[in-house]
Each structure stands twice: as C-alpha cells, then as structure tokens.
CSV table of C-alpha atoms in Angstrom, one decimal:
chain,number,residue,atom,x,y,z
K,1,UNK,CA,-16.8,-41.9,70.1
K,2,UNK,CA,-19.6,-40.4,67.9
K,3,UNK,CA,-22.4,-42.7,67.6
K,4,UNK,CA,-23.7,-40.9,64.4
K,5,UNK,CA,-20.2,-41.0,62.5
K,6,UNK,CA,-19.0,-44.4,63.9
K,7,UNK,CA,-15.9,-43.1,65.0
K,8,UNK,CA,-13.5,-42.2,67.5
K,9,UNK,CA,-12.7,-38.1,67.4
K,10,UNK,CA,-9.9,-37.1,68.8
K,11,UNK,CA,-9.8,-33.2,70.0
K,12,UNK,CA,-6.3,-31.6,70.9
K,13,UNK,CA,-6.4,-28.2,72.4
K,14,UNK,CA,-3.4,-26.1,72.2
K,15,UNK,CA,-3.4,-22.8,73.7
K,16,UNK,CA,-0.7,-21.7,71.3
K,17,UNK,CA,-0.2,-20.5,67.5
K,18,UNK,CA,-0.6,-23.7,65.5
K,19,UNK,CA,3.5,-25.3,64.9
K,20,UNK,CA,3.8,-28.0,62.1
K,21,UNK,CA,4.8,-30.7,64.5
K,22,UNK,CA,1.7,-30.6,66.1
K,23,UNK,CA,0.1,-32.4,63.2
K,24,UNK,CA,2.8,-35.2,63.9
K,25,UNK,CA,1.8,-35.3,67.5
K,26,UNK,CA,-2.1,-35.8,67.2
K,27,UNK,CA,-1.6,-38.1,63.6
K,28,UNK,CA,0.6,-40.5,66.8
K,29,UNK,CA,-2.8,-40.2,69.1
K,30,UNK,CA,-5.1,-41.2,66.0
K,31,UNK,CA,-3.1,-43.9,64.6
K,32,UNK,CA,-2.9,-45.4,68.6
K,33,UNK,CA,-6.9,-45.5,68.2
K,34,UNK,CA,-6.7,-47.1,65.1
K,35,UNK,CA,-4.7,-49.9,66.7
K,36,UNK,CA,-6.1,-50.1,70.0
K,37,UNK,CA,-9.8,-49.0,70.0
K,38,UNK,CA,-10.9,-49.5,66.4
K,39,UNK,CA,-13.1,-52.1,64.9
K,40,UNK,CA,-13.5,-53.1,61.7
K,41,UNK,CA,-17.2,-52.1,61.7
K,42,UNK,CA,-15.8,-48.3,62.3
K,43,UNK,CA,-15.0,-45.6,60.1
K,44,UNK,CA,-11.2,-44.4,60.3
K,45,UNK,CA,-10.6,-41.6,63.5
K,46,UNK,CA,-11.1,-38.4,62.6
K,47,UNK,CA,-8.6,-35.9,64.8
K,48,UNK,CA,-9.3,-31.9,65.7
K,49,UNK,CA,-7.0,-29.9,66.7
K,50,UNK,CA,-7.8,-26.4,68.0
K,51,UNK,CA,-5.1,-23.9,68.3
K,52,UNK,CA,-5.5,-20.1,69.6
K,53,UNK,CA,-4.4,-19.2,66.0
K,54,UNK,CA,-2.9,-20.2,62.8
K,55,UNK,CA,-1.1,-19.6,59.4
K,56,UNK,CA,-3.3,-21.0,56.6
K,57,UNK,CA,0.0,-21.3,54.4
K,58,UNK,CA,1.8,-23.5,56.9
K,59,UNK,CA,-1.5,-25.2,58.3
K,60,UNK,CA,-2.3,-26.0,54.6
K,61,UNK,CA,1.1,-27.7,54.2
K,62,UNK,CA,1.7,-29.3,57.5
K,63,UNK,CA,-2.4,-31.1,56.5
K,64,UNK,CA,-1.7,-32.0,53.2
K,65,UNK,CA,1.1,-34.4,54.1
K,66,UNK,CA,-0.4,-36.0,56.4
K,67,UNK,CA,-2.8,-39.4,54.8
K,68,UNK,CA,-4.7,-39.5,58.3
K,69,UNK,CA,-8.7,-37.6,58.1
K,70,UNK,CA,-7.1,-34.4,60.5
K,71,UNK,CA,-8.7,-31.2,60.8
K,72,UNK,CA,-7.5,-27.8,62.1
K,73,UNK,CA,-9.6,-24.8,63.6
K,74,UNK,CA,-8.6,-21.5,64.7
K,75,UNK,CA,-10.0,-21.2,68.7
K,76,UNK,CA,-13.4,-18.5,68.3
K,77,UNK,CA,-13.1,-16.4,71.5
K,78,UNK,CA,-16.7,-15.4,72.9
K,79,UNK,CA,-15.9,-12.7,75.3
C-alpha cells in the first residue's frame, strides 16, 4: 500500500520478454484488490509490471485495451 498515493500497487516481475497475456494476468491480481482490499476512501490499484524487455508496438496495444491504471517498464540492469 502507498501511504502517499492511497493505493494498493501491485509489482509483477517477469524475467522474460514482455507476452500480451501478461497484461490479462496482473489486470486479474488488480481487479482481486479492488474487491478484497479496497476501500472506498482509496484511489483505484495501480499495477507494474517489469519484464527483462519489451516491444513498444505490442506493449502499446496489449495497455491500451486494458481500462485498469497498468503500467509496463523495461527491467534496467546495473551491472
């Protein structure tokens, strides 16, 4: 939960190229906080999902049809 947001965040790390259905699989996870844990007095569950890497043509399709706040991010290796 993040106090400054009043949300719930949920973060889904895959250690794969980003796949379309994985936008299906975490919108399931957010839309169970929404029912479960949510109250009225908090904003709507915002889910990241962090993949090792990503097409930006299919990442931007597979987000814009889903109606859920979701966000995608290529993983950022440090080494």
């Amino acid at each position: 939960y993040n106090l400054n947001l009043r949300c719930y965040v949920i973060i889904e790390i895959k250690t794969s190229t980003f796949e379309s259905e994985y936008i299906g699989q975490l919108g399931t996870y957010v839309a169970a906080v929404n029912h479960l844990l949510k109250k009225e007095i908090d904003n709507p569950t915002l889910g990241l999902l962090i993949c090792k890497s990503k097409d930006n043509v299919l990442a931007q399709y597979a987000l814009e049809s889903s109606f859920l706040p979701l966000f995608l991010i290529r993983n950022i290796n440090y080494y």
